[in-house]
Tab-separated table of C-alpha atoms in Angstrom:
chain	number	residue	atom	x	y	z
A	1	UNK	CA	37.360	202.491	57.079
A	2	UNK	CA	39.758	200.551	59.502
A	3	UNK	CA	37.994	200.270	63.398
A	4	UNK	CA	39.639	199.405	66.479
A	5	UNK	CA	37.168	197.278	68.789
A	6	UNK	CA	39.345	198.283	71.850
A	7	UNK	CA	38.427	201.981	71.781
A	8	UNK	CA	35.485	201.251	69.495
A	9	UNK	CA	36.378	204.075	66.721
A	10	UNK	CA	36.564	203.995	63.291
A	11	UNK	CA	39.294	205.385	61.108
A	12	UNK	CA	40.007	206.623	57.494
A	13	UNK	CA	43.169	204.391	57.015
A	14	UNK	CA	44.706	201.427	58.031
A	15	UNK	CA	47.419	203.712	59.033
A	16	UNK	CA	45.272	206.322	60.694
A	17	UNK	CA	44.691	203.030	62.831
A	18	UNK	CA	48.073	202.488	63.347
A	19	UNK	CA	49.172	205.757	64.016
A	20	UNK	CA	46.182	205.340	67.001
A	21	UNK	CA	47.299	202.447	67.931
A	22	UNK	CA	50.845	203.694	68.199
A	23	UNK	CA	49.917	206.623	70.716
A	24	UNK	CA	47.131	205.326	72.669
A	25	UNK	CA	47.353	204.827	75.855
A	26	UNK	CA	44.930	201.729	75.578
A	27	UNK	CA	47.479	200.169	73.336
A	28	UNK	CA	50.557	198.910	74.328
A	29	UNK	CA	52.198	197.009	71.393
A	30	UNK	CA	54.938	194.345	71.453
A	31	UNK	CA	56.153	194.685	68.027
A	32	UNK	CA	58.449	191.232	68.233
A	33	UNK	CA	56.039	189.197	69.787
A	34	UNK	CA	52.796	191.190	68.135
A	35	UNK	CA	51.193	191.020	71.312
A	36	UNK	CA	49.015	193.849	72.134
A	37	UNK	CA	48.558	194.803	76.056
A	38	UNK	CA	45.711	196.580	77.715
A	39	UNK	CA	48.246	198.436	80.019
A	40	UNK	CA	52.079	199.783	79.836
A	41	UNK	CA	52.702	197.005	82.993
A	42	UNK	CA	50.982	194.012	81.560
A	43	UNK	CA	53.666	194.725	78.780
A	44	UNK	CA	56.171	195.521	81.011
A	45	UNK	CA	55.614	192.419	83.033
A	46	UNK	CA	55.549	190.089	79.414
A	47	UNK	CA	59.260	191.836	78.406
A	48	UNK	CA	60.245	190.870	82.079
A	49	UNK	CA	58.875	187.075	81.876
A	50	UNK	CA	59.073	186.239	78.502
A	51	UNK	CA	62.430	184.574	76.872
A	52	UNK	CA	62.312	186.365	73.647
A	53	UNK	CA	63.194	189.719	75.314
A	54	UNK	CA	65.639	190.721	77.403
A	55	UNK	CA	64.793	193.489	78.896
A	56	UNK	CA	66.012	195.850	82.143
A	57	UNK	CA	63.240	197.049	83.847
A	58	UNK	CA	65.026	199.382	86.042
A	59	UNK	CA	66.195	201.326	83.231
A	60	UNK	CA	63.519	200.707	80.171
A	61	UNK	CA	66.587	199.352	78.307
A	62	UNK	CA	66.266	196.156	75.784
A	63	UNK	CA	69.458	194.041	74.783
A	64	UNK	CA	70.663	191.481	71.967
A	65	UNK	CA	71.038	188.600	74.532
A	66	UNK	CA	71.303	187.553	78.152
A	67	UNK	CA	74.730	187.836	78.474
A	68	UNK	CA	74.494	191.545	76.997
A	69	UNK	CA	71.817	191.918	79.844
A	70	UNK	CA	74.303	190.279	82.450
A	71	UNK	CA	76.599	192.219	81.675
A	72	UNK	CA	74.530	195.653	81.929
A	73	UNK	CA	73.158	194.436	85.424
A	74	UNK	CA	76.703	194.212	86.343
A	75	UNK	CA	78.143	197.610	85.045
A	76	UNK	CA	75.420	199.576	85.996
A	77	UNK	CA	73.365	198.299	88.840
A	78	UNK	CA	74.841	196.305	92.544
A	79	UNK	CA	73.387	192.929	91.237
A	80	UNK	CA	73.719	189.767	92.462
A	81	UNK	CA	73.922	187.346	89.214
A	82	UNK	CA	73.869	184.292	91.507
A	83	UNK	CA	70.850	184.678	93.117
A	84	UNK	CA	68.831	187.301	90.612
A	85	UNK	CA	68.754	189.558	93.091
A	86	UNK	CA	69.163	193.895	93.005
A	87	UNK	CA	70.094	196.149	95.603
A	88	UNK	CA	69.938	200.115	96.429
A	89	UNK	CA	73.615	200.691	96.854
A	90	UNK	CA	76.869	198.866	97.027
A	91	UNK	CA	76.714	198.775	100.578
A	92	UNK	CA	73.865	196.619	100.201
A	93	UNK	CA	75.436	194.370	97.959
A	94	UNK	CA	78.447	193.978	100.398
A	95	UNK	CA	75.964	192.693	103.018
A	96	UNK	CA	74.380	190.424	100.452
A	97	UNK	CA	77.618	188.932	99.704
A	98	UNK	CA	78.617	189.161	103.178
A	99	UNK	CA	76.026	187.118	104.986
A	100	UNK	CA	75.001	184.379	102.525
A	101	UNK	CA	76.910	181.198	102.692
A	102	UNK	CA	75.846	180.822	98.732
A	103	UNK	CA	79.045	183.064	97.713
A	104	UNK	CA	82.534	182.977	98.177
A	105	UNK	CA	83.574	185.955	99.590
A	106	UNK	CA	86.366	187.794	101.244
A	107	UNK	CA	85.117	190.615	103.320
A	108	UNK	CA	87.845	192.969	103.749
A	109	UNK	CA	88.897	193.162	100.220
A	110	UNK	CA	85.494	193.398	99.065
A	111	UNK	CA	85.733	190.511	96.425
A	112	UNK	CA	83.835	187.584	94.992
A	113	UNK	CA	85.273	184.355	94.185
A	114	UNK	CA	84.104	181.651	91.732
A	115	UNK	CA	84.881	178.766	94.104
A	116	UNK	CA	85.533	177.927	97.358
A	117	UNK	CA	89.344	176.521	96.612
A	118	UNK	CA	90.071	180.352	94.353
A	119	UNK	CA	88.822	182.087	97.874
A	120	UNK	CA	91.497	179.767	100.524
A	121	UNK	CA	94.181	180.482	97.898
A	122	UNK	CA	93.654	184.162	97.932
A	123	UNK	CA	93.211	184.366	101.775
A	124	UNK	CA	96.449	182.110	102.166
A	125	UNK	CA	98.186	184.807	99.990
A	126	UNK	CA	100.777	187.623	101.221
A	127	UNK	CA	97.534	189.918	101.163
A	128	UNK	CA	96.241	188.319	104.290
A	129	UNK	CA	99.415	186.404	105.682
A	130	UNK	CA	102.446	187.505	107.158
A	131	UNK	CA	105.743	185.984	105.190
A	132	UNK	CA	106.399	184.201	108.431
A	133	UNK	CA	107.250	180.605	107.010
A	134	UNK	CA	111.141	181.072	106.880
A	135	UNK	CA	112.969	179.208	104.219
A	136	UNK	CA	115.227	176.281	105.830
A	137	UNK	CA	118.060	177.103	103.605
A	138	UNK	CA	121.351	178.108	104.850
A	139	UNK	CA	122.274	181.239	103.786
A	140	UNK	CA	118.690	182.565	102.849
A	141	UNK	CA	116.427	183.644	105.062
A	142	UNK	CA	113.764	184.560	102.950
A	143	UNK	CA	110.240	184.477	104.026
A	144	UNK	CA	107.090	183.060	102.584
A	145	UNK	CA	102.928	182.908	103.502
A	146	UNK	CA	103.258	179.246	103.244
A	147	UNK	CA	105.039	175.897	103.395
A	148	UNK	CA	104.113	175.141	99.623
A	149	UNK	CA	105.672	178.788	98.455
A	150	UNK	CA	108.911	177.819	100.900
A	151	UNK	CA	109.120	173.900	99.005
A	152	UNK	CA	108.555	175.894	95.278
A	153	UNK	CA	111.218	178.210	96.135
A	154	UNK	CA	113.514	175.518	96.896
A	155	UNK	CA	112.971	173.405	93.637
A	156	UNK	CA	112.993	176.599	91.581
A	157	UNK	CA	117.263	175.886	92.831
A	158	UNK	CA	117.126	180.069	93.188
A	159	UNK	CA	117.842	179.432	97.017
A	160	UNK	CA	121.043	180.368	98.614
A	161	UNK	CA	121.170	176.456	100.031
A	162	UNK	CA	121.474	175.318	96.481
A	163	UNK	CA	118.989	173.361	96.902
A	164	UNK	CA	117.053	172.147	93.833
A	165	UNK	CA	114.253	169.724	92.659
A	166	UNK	CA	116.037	166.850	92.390
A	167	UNK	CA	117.896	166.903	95.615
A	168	UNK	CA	114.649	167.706	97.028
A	169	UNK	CA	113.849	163.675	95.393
A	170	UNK	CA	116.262	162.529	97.227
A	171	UNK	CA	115.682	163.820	100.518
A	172	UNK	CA	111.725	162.779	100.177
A	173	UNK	CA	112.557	159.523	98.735
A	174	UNK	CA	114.976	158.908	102.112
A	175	UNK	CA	112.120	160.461	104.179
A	176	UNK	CA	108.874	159.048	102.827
A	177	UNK	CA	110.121	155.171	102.951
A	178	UNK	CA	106.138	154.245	103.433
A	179	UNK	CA	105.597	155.827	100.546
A	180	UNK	CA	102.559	157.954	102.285
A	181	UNK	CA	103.177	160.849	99.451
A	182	UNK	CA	105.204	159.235	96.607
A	183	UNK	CA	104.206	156.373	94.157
A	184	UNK	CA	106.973	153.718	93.938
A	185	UNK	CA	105.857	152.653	90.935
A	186	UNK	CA	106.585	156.260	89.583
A	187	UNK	CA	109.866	156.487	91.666
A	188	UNK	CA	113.173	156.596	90.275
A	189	UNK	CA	115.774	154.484	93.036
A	190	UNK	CA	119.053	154.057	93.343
A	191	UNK	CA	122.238	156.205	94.867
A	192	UNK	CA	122.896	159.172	92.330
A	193	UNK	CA	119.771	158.122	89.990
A	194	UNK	CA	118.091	161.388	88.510
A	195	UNK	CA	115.567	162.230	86.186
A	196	UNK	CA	116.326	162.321	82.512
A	197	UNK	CA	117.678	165.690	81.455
A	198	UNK	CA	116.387	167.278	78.227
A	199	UNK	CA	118.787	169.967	76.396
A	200	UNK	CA	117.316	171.336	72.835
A	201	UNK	CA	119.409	172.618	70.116
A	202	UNK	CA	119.021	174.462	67.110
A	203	UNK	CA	117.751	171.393	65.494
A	204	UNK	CA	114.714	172.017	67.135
A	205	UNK	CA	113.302	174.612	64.385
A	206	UNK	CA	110.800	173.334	62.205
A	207	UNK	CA	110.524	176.405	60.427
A	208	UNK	CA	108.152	178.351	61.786
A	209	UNK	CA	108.794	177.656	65.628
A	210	UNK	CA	111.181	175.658	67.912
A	211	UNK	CA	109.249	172.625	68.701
A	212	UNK	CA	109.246	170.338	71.802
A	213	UNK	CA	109.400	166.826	70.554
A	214	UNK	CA	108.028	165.318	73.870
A	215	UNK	CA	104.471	167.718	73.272
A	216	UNK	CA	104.986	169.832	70.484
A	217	UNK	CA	104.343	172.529	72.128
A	218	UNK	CA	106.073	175.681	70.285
A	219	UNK	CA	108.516	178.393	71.361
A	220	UNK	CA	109.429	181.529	70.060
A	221	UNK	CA	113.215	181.396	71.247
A	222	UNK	CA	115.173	178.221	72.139
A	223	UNK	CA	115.969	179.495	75.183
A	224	UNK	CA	112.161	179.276	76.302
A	225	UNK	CA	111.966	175.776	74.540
A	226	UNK	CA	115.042	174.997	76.611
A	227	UNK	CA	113.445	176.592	80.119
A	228	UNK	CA	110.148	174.303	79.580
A	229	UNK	CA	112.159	170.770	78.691
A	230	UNK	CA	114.127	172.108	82.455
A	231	UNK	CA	110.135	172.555	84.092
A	232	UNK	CA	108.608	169.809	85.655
A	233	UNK	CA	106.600	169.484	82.399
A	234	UNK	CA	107.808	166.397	81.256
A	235	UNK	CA	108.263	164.986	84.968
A	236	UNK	CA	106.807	161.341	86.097
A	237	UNK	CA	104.380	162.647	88.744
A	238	UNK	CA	105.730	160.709	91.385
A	239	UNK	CA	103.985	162.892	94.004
A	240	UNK	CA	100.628	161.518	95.419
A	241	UNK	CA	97.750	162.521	97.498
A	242	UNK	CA	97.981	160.434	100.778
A	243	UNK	CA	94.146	160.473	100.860
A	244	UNK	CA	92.708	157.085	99.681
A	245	UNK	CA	89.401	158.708	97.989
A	246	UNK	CA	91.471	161.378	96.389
A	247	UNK	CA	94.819	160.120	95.218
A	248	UNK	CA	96.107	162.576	92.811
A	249	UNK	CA	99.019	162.594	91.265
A	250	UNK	CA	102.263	165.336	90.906
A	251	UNK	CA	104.992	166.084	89.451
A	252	UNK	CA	106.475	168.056	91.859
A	253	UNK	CA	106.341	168.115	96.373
A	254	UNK	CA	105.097	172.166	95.693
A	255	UNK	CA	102.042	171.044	93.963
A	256	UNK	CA	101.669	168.414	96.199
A	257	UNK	CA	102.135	171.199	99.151
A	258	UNK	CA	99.700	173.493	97.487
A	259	UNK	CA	96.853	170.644	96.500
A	260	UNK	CA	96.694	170.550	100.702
A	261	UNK	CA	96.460	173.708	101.808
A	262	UNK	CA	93.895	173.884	99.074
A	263	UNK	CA	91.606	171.926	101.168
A	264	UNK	CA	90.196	170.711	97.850
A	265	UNK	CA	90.255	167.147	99.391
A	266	UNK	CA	89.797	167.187	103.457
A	267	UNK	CA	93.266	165.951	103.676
A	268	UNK	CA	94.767	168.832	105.724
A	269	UNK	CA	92.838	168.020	108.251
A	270	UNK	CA	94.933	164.866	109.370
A	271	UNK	CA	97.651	165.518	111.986
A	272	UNK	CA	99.696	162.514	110.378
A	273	UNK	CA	99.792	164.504	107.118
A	274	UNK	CA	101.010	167.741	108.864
A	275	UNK	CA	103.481	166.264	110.849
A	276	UNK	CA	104.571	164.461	107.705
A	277	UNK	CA	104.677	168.002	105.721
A	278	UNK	CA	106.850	169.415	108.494
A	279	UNK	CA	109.391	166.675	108.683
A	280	UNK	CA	109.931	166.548	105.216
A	281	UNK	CA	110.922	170.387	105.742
A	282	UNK	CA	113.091	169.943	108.765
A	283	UNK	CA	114.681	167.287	106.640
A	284	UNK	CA	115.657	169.899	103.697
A	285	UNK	CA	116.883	172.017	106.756
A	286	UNK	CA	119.564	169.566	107.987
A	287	UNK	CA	120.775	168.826	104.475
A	288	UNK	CA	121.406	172.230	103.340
A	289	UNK	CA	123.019	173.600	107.058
């Protein structure tokens, strides 16, 4: 005879006492854990606490791991994975998102950013800003959202102005003579001094691949090896933060340009900078009138 001291009753088999224990009410079995509960929400409540499980309660639903459980939350309910938090509807969730300073968030678009710096770039984009920054070249007129997207399009030497990333060297190397944005030691002087050209040729197949031999990085078609040796890849980064606690180095005045409007570093917030910024622009004006 096999007896049950919950329900105090006896039974013919072990599995008679199984099978009981199976459809009782007064049982309520964790089978992982072998944990037996007096009630379905004590065991409810130990698949919600416990680590072993991981468990939706909302939908009576058990998963391999957390991120399979993450991921559920996310597909199928408006869940906040940052602060653990469910809501009724989406609309709810928009207000979550929209009132806590704990998430980076842009309202009308309705999305969530992982940082602070991925949120300014997106806002600074064409989605939210007029193409108002004209480009200084003569014979353009394109527009951009900002002076960083205006400098890249220059040294991308696709502007009308024929302006490209070395002459824009020269012009901030005859600008910035304090050297609030460039590091001399990086600099290359001189009248007509430019960086080192790299051409590759077919000598650059090792067989499988046509290899850089600065990085080894590997290219399908020479004529992609040949447009990364012409990118600022291989560049001195002779472009510097002007901020003393920050100091970061680039290779080129766009990335220099974007690192600011980033705000990554509080140094936008100088006037000095700015006004630096825009006379570096006016300069690229008056040398490609």
């Amino acid at each position: 005879m096999a007896y049950c001291d919950r329900c105090d009753r006896y039974f013919q088999s072990p599995y008679a006492l199984d099978q009981h224990r199976a459809d009782s009410g007064a049982h309520n079995i964790c089978d992982d854990c072998e944990i037996d509960f007096t009630t379905w929400n004590g065991l409810e409540q130990h698949y919600v606490q416990s680590r072993r499980h991981h468990y939706c309660q909302r939908c009576n639903e058990h998963f391999d791991d957390e991120d399979e459980l993450e991921e559920h939350y996310d597909d199928s309910h408006y869940y906040c994975s940052r602060c653990r938090r469910f809501f009724r509807n989406e609309q709810g969730l928009h207000e979550h998102y929209r009132q806590s300073d704990q998430h980076h968030y842009c309202v009308p678009c309705r999305r969530l950013f992982l940082s602070a710096s991925n949120l300014i770039s997106h806002l600074n984009s064409s989605r939210h800003r007029p193409k108002d920054v004209m480009c200084p070249g003569r014979g353009c007129g394109l527009g951009f959202v900002s002076r960083s997207a205006v400098v890249l399009h220059l040294e991308s030497g696709k502007c009308a102005s024929g302006m490209t990333r070395e002459k824009i060297k020269v012009v901030v190397r005859q600008y910035d003579r304090q050297n609030l944005i460039t590091d001399p030691a990086r600099m290359i002087n001189g009248p007509g001094i430019s960086s080192p050209t790299y051409i590759a040729t077919p000598r650059a197949w090792n067989g499988t691949a046509y290899e850089c031999y600065l990085c080894h990085s590997t290219f399908r078609t020479l004529p992609a090896l040949n447009a990364h040796l012409a990118s600022p890849r291989h560049e001195d980064k002779i472009y510097v933060c002007p901020l003393a606690s920050c100091r970061t180095h680039f290779s080129t005045l766009s990335a220099l340009c974007q690192h600011i409007e980033s705000e990554q570093c509080g140094v936008h917030k100088f006037r000095a900078v700015q006004e630096g910024m825009d006379g570096l622009v006016g300069k690229m004006k008056r040398l490609t009138v």
